[in-house]
mmCIF file of C-alpha atoms in Angstrom:
data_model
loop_
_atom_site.group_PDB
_atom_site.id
_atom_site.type_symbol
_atom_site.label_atom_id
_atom_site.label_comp_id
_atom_site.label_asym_id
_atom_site.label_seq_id
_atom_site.Cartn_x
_atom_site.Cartn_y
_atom_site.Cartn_z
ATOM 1 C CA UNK A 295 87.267 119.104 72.304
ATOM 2 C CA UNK A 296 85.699 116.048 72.484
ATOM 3 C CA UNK A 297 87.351 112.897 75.047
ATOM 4 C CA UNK A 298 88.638 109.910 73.650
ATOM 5 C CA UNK A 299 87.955 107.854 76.602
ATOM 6 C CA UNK A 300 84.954 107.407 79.488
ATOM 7 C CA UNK A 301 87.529 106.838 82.607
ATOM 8 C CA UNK A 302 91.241 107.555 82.524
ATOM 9 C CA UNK A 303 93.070 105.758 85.853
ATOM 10 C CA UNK A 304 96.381 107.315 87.320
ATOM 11 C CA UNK A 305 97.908 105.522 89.859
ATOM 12 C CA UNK A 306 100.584 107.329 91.965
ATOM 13 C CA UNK A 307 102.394 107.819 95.649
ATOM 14 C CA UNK A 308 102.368 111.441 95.410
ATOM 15 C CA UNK A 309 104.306 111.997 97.867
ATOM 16 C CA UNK A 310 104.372 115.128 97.379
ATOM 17 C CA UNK A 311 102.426 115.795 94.591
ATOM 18 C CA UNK A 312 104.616 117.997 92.113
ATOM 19 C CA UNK A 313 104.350 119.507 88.986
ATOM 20 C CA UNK A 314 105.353 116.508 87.253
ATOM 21 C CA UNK A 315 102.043 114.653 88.407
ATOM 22 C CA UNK A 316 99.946 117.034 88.227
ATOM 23 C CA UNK A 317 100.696 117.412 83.945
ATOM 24 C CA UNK A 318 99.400 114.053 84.022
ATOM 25 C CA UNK A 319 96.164 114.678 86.089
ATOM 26 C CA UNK A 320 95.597 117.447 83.051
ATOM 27 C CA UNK A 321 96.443 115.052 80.292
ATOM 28 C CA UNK A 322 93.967 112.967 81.602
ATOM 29 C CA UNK A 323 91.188 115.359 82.235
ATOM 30 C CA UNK A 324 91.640 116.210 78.590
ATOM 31 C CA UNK A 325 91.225 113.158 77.252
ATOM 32 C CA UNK A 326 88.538 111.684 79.361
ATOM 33 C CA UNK A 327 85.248 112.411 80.768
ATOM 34 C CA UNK A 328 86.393 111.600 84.160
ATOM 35 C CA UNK A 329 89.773 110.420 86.038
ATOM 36 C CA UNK A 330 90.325 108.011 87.794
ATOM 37 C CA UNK A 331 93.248 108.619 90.511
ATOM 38 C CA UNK A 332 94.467 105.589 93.060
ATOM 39 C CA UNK A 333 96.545 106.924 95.542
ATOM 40 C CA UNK A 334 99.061 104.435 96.339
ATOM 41 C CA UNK A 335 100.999 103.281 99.699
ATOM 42 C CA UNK A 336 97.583 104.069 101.800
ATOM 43 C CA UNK A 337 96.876 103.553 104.800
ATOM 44 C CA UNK A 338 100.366 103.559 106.158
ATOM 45 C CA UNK A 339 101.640 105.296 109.562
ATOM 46 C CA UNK A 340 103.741 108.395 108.613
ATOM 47 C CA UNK A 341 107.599 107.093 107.697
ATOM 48 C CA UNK A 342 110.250 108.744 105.353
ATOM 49 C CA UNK A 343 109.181 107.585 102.309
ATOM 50 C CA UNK A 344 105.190 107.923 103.178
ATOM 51 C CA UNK A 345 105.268 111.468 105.092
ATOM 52 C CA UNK A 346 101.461 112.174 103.983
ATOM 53 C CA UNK A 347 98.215 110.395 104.506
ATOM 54 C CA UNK A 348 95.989 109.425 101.131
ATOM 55 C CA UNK A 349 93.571 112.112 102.312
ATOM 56 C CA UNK A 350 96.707 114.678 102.610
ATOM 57 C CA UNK A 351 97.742 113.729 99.278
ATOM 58 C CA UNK A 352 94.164 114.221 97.923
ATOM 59 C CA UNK A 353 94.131 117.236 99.406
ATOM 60 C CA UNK A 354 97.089 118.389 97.189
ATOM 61 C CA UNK A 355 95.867 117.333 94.190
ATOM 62 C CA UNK A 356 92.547 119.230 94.432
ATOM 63 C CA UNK A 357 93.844 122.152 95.710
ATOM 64 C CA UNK A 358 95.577 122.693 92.056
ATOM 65 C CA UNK A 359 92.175 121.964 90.200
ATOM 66 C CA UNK A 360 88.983 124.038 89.232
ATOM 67 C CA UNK A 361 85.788 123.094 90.524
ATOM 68 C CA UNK A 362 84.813 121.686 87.601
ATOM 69 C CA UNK A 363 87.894 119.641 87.324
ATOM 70 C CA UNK A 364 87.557 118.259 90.421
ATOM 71 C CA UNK A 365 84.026 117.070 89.805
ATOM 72 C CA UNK A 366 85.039 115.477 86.661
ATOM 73 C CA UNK A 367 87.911 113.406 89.593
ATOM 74 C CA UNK A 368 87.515 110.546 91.566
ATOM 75 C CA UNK A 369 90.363 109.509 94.354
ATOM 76 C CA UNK A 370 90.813 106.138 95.894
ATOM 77 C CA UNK A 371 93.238 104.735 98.106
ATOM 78 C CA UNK A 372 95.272 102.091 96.882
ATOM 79 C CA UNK A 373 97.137 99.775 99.596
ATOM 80 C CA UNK A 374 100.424 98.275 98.615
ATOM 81 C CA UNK A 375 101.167 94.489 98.377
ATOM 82 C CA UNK A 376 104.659 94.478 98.371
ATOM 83 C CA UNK A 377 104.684 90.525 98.282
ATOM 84 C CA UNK A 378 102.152 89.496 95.902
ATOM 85 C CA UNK A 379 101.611 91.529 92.444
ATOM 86 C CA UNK A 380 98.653 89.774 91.269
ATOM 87 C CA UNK A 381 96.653 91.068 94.488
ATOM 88 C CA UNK A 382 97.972 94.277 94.216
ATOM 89 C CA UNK A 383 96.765 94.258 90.273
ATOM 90 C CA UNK A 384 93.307 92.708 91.328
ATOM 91 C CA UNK A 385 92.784 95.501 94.017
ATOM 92 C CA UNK A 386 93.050 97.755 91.518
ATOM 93 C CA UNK A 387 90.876 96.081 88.833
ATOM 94 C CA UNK A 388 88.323 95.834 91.506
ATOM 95 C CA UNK A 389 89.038 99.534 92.742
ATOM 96 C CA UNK A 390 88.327 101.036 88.751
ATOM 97 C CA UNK A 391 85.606 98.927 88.282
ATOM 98 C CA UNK A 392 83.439 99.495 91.567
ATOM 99 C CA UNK A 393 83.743 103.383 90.320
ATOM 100 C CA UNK A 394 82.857 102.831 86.487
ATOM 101 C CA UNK A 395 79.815 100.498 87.511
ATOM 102 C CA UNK A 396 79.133 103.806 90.273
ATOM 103 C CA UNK A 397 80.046 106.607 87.680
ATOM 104 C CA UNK A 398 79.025 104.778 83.858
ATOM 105 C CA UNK A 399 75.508 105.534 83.192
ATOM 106 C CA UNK A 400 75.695 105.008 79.176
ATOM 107 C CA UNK A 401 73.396 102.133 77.887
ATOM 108 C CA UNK A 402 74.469 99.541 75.207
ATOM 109 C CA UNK A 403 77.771 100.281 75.013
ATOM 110 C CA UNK A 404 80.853 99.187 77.525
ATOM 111 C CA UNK A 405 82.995 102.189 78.769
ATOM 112 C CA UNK A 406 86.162 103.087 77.498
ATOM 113 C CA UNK A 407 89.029 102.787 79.804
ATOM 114 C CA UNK A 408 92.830 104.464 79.834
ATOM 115 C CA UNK A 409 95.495 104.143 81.995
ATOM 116 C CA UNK A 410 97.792 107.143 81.662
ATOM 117 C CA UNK A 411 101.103 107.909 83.328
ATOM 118 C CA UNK A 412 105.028 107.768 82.214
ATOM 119 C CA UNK A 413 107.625 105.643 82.396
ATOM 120 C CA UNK A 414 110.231 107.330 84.452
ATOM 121 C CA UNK A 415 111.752 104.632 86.439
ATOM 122 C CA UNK A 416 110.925 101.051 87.645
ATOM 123 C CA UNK A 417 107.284 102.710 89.313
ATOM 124 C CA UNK A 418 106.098 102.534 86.101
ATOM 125 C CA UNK A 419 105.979 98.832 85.703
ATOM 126 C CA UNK A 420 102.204 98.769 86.303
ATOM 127 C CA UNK A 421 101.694 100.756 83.020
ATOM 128 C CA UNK A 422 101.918 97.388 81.599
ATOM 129 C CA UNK A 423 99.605 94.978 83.716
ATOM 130 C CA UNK A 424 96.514 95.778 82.563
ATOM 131 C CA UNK A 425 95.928 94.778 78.845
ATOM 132 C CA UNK A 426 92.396 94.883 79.050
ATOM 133 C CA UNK A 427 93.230 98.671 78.915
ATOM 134 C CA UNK A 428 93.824 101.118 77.044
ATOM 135 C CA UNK A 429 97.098 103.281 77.613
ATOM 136 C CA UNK A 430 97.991 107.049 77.783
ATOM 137 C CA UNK A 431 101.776 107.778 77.518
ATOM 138 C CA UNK A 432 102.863 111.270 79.029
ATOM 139 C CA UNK A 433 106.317 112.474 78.954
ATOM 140 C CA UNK A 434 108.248 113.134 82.504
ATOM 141 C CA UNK A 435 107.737 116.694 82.912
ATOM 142 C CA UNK A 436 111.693 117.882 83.627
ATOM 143 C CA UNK A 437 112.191 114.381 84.911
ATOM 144 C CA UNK A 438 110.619 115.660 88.142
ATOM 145 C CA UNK A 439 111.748 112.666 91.212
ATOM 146 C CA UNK A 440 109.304 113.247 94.492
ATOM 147 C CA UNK A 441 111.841 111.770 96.420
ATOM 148 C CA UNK A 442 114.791 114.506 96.475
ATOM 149 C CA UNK A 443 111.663 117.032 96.828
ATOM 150 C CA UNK A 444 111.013 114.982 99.622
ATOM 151 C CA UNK A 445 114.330 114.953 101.483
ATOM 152 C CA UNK A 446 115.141 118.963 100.884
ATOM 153 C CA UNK A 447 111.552 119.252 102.376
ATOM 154 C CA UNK A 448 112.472 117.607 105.725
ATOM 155 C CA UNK A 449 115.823 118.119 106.403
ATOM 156 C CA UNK A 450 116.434 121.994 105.517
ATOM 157 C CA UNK A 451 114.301 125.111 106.279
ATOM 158 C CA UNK A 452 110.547 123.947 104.034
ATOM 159 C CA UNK A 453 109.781 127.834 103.683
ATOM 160 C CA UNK A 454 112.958 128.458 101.262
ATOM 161 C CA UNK A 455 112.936 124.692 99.849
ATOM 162 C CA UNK A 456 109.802 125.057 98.335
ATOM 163 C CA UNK A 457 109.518 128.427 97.309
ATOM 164 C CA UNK A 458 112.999 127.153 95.554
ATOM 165 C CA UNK A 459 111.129 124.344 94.005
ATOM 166 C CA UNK A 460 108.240 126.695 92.867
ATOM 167 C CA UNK A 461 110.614 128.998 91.046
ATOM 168 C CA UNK A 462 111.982 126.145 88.892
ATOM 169 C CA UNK A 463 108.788 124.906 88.881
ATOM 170 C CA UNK A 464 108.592 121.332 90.585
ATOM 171 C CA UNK A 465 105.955 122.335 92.553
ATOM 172 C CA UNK A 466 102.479 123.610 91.929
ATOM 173 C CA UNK A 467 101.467 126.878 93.969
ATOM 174 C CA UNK A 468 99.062 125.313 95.766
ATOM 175 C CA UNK A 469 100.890 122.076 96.634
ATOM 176 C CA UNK A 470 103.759 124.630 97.850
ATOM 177 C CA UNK A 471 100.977 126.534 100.439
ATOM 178 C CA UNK A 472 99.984 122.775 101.571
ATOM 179 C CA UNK A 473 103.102 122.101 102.406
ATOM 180 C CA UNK A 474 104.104 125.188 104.705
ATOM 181 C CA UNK A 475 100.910 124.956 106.646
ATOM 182 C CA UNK A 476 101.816 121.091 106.970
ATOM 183 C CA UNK A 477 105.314 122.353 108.148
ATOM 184 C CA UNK A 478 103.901 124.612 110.532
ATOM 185 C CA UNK A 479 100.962 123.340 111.872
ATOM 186 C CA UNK A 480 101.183 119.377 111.852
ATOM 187 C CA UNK A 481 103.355 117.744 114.344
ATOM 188 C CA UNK A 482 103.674 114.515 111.482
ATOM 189 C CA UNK A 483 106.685 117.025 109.924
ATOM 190 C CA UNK A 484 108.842 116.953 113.301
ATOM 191 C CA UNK A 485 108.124 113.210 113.557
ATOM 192 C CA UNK A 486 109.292 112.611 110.256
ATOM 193 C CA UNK A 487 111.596 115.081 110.706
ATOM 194 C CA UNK A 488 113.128 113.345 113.599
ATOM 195 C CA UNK A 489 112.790 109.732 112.352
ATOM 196 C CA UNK A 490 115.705 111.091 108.800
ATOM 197 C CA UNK A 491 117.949 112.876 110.989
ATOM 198 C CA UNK A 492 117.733 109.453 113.140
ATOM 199 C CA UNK A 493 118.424 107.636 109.967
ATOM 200 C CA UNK A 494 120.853 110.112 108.579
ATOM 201 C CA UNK A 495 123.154 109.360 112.101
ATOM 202 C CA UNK A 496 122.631 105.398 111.569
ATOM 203 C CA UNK A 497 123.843 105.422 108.355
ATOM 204 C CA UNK A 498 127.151 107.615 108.932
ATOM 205 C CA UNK A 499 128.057 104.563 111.095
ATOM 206 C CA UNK A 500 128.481 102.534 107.791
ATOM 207 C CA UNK A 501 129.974 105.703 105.476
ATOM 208 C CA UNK A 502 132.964 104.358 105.578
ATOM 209 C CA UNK A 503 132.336 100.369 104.174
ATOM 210 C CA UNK A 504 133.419 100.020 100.234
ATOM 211 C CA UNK A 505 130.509 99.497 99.752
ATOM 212 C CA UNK A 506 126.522 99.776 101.041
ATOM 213 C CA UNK A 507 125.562 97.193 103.436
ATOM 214 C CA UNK A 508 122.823 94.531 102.932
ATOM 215 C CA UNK A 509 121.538 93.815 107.103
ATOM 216 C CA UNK A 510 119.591 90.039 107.649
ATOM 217 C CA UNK A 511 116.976 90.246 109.973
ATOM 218 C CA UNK A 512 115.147 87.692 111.457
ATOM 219 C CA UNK A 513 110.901 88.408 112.317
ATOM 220 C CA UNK A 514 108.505 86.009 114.217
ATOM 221 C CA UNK A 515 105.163 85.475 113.430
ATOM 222 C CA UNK A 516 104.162 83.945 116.615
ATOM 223 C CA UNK A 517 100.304 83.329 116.166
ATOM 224 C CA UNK A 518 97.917 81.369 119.164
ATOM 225 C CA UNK A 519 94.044 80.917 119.257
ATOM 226 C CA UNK A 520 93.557 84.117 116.700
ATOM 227 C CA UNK A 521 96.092 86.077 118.284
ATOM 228 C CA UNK A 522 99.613 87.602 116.838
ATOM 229 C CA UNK A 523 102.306 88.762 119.417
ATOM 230 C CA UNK A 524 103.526 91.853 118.953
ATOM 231 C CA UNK A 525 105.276 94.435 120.711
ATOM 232 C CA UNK A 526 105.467 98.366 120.365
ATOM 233 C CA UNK A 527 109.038 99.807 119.468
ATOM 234 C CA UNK A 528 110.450 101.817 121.788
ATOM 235 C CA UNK A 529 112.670 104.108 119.918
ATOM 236 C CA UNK A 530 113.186 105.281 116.179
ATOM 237 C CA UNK A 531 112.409 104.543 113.592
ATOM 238 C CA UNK A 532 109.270 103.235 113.999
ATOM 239 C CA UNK A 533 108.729 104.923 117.695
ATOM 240 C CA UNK A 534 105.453 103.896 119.035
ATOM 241 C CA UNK A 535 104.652 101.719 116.036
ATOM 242 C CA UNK A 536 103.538 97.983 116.110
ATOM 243 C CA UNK A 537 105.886 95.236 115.054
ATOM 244 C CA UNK A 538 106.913 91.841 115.322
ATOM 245 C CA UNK A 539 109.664 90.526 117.037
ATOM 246 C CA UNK A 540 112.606 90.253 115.596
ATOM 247 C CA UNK A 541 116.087 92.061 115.176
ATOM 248 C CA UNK A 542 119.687 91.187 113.591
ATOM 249 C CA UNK A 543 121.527 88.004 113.125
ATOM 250 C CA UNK A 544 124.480 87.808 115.629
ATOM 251 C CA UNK A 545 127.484 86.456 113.429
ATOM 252 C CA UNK A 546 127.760 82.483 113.848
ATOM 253 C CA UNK A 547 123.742 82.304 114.689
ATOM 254 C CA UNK A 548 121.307 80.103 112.571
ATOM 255 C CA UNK A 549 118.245 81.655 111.463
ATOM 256 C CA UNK A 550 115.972 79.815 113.522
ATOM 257 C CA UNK A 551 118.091 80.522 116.970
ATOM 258 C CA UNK A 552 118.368 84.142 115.845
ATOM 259 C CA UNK A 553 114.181 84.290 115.703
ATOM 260 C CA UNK A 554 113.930 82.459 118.852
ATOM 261 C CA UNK A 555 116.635 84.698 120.711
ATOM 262 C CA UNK A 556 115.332 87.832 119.725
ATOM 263 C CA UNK A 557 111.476 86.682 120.766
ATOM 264 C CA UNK A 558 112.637 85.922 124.014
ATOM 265 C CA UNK A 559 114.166 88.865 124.691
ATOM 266 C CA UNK A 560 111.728 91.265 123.274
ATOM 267 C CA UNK A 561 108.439 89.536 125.215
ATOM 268 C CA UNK A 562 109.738 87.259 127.651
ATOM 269 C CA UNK A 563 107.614 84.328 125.995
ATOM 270 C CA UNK A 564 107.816 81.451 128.477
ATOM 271 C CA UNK A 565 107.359 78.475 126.267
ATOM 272 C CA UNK A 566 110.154 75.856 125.724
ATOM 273 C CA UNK A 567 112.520 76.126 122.461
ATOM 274 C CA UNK A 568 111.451 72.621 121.728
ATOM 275 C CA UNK A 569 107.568 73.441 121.590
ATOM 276 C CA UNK A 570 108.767 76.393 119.119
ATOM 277 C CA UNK A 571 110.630 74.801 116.967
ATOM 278 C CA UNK A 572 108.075 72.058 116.712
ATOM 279 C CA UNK A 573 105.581 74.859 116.033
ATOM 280 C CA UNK A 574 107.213 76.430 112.819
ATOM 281 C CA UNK A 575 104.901 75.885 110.299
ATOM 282 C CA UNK A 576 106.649 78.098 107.518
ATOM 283 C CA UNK A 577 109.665 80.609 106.668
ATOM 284 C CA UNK A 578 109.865 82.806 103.841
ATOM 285 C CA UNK A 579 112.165 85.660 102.758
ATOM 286 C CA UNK A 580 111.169 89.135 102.643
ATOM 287 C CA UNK A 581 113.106 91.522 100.559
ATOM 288 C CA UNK A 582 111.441 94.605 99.247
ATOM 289 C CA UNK A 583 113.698 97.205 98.261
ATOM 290 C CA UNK A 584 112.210 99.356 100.133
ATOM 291 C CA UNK A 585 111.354 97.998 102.784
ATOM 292 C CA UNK A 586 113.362 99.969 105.623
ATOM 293 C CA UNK A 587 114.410 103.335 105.450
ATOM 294 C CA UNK A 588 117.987 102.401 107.199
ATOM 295 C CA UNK A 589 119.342 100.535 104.088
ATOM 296 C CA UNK A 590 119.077 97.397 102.050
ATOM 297 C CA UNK A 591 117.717 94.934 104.736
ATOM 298 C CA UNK A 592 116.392 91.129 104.089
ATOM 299 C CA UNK A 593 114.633 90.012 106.800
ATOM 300 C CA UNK A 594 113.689 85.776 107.364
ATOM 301 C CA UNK A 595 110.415 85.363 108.417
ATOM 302 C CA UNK A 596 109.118 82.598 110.575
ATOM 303 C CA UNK A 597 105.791 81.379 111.189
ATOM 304 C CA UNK A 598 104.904 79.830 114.539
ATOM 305 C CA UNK A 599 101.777 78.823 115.391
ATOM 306 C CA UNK A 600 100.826 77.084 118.686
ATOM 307 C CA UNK A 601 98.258 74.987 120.059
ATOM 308 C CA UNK A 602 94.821 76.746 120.530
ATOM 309 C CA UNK A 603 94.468 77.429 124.407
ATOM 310 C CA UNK A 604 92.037 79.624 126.209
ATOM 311 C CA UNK A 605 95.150 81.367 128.203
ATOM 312 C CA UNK A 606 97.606 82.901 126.007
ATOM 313 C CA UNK A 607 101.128 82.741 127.373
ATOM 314 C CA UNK A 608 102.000 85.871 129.746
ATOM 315 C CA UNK A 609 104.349 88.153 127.754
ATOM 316 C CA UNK A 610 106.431 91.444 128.539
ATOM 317 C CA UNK A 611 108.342 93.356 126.449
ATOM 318 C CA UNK A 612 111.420 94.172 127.220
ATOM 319 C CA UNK A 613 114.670 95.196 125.368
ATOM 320 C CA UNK A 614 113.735 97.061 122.481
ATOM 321 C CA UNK A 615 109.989 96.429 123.520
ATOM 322 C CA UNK A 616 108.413 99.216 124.994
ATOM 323 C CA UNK A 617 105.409 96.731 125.391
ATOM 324 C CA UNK A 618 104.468 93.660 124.132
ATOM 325 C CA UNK A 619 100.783 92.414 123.651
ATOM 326 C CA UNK A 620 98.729 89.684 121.963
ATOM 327 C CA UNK A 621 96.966 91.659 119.387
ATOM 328 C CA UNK A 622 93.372 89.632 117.582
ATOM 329 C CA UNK A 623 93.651 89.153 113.872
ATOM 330 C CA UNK A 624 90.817 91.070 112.950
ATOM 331 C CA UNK A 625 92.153 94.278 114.860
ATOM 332 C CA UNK A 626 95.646 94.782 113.153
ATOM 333 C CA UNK A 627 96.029 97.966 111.918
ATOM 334 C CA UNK A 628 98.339 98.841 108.838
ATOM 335 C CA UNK A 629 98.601 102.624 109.811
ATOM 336 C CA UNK A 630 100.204 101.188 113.363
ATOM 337 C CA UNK A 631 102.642 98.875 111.792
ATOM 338 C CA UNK A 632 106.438 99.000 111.527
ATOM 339 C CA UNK A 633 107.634 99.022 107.909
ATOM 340 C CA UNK A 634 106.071 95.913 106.336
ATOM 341 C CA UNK A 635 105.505 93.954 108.675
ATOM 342 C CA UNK A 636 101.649 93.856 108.608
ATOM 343 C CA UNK A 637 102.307 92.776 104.990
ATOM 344 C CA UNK A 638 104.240 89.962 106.577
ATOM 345 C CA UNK A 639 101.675 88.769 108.659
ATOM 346 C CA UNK A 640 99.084 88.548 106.281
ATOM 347 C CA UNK A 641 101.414 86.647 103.785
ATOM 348 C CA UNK A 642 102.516 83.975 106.329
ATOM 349 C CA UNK A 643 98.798 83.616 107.194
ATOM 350 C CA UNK A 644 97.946 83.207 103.392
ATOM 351 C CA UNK A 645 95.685 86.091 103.333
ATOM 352 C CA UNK A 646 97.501 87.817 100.334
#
């Protein structure tokens, strides 16, 4: 049967990749001559919502295709932008393009473009952001949600979960071998693992509130000279990972005290309250959703940048700082970052 379309583009977390997406991968291998997939949230350290790496999840999604599927698919990884939609839509217009212009040989006539996917939930808001396409609509296979498949995964015995979700068909075959050799044979499953039950414990502290808690948080984005100061968490969630510092807002604290209290006692910065305070050149709210796998937490960003000097000030971490370090611009790494706090750098510096 002749396609209808050149390129079809499916954009997706995957995470895992279940029977749900992969109906979609076959719609869209039937109606174009190639398929575009963008594998979302990449290039992200492992977390409970991101257990698997965009080359894990590609993995996956091969593994259930023929050869001459897979040569008719082309993977990308797609990094979020939590704070600014019209970068995260331009990454992705520049993402399908660079492959059509790579993969479009056809003279004298533009290629045909469809995005395809279904709208399930509020993920599927990007069905309608790119007019300049066409679009495929696919119903929700058995309303298939990765994220319970997720949690069973992790927290019970992943032999019996996923032959389970086999049976009633949530998971490909394939996807379900992945996954036990990932189980067996990858330490990232007892990290993230470790980092729900840790989660699972935190939030029993608050089962008993009427009602969910929303946490404020204060960050500081203490930049000098091209540096940003940072400091490596010392416990879960987030063990090992970069972050800024920051923590909670003690009841009867302003903001700004809050930020300066917790950078102080996370690095030791020796540089007068006064100077800092001068030196705020912005604060901004950061909300996503999503954002931290402990619950519902808005966090106040502040910006401080100080005068250029050739001698940073001396730092240590301490408190809830196994270290703390002036890190260069140019060498921050989003698979190293706590939650989104690389996104928050790169927002307060104007970069997205």
């Amino acid at each position: 049967m002749p396609t209808a379309y050149d390129f079809a583009v499916f954009i997706g977390r995957f995470q895992p990749f279940h029977s749900g997406h992969l109906k979609v991968v076959q719609e869209g291998l039937s109606r174009a001559e190639k398929l575009i997939v963008l594998i979302g949230s990449a290039w992200q350290p492992r977390n409970t919502r991101n257990p698997w790496t965009h080359q894990e999840r590609e993995a996956m999604i091969r593994d259930c295709l023929s050869e001459s599927q897979n040569a008719r698919l082309l993977c990308l990884p797609l990094m979020d932008s939590p704070y600014n939609d019209e970068i995260w839509v331009r990454n992705v217009q520049s993402s399908v393009q660079g492959l059509v212009t790579a993969h479009y040989t056809t003279p004298h006539r533009a290629a045909t473009i469809a995005l395809i996917g279904h709208h399930k939930d509020q993920t599927g808001f990007y069905l309608n952001l790119f007019p300049q396409w066409h679009s495929i609509s696919v119903d929700n296979h058995q309303q298939i949600s990765a994220t319970p498949l997720r949690e069973t995964y992790f927290t019970g015995e992943p032999k019996a979960a996923i032959q389970q979700f086999i049976t009633e068909e949530k998971l490909p075959e394939s996807t379900g071998a992945y996954l036990v050799n990932f189980a067996e044979n990858n330490t990232g499953y007892q990290q993230v693992r470790d980092e729900i039950q840790f989660i699972t414990r935190y939030q029993q502290a608050w089962a008993a509130a009427p009602y969910a808690p929303t946490f404020v948080t204060v960050d500081a984005v203490v930049v000098q000279s091209g540096h940003v100061l940072l400091i490596e968490r010392r416990a879960n969630p987030g063990k090992g990972l970069w972050a800024l510092p920051g923590g909670f807002l003690d009841p009867g604290e302003r903001l700004l005290d809050a930020c300066i209290r917790e950078l102080r006692e996370e690095t030791k910065l020796k540089v007068p309250t006064t100077v800092l305070k001068g030196s705020v050149k912005r604060q901004s709210v950061y909300d996503d959703p999503h954002r931290s796998a402990r619950g519902r937490t808005i966090t106040h960003g502040v910006y401080i940048e100080l005068e250029p000097n050739s001698a940073l000030p001396k730092v240590k971490g301490s408190d809830d700082a196994k270290h703390a370090r002036w890190i260069p611009l140019s060498e921050l790494d989003p698979m190293h970052m706590f939650e989104d706090h690389y996104f928050i750098i790169q927002d307060m510096l104007g970069a997205v």
